[in-house]
Amino acid sequence: MKMNSLRPLLRICHQLPDKDSTLRAYEASRFNATTPLGKSVAEVGCEPILHMRHFQATKKLPEKLVHQVLKQSSDGAAVS
């Protein structure tokens, strides 16, 4: 499945005429929210996809993911 990049799509959207701000209602402001740890919701949502892409490209789990899993299991937190 081909993945489209968000940056070119946003560039096109910014070029659309919107004198009356009618497109403002469709703006994804919910992605500007942050988690209790201060990360953006968009960043947290993209993290599993980036891990998957790394694994597909290298056939190895990303070090960041391995570290997160090992840290959570050593802290006694539930790993899901």
XYZ file of C-alpha atoms in Angstrom:
80
model
C 0.000 0.000 0.000
C 1.404 3.375 -0.978
C 1.554 5.904 1.824
C 1.002 9.542 0.948
C 3.072 12.154 2.678
C 1.210 14.645 4.820
C 3.519 17.567 3.999
C 2.585 17.792 0.261
C -1.090 17.418 1.127
C -0.877 20.275 3.622
C 0.978 22.406 1.072
C -1.897 21.927 -1.369
C -4.477 22.698 1.319
C -2.717 25.942 2.194
C -2.942 26.999 -1.457
C -6.724 26.612 -1.556
C -8.700 29.865 -1.554
C -10.446 30.263 1.782
C -11.460 33.898 2.132
C -14.421 33.090 4.393
C -12.469 30.573 6.526
C -14.934 27.838 5.583
C -12.177 25.217 5.617
C -11.300 26.045 9.241
C -14.038 23.661 10.444
C -12.146 20.738 8.877
C -8.813 21.545 10.500
C -7.486 18.683 12.606
C -6.913 20.635 15.791
C -7.269 17.499 17.919
C -3.768 16.504 16.823
C -2.383 19.584 18.553
C -3.285 18.015 21.893
C -0.544 16.642 24.105
C -0.277 13.589 26.317
C 0.277 13.924 30.077
C 4.008 13.445 29.384
C 4.032 16.417 26.987
C 4.323 14.554 23.667
C 2.000 15.504 20.836
C -0.811 13.076 20.051
C 0.360 12.969 16.432
C 3.883 12.003 17.502
C 2.610 9.210 19.744
C 0.292 7.950 16.996
C 3.083 7.848 14.406
C 5.579 6.032 16.602
C 4.295 2.460 15.931
C 4.272 3.146 12.193
C 7.866 4.359 12.303
C 8.875 1.259 14.276
C 7.199 -0.936 11.664
C 8.926 0.879 8.794
C 12.299 0.484 10.481
C 11.692 -3.225 11.029
C 10.628 -3.727 7.405
C 13.723 -1.928 6.136
C 16.319 -3.475 8.447
C 14.692 -6.722 9.661
C 15.683 -5.617 13.187
C 13.612 -4.107 15.968
C 14.405 -0.433 16.511
C 16.668 0.195 19.525
C 14.202 2.774 20.855
C 11.403 0.193 20.891
C 13.578 -2.467 22.519
C 14.644 0.038 25.183
C 11.022 1.063 25.853
C 9.865 -2.543 26.229
C 12.757 -3.539 28.468
C 12.350 -0.427 30.619
C 8.605 -1.025 31.039
C 9.091 -4.692 31.931
C 11.821 -3.876 34.456
C 9.640 -1.152 36.027
C 6.834 -3.676 36.502
C 4.510 -1.765 34.196
C 2.130 -3.669 31.980
C 3.420 -4.104 28.453
C 0.707 -4.075 25.839
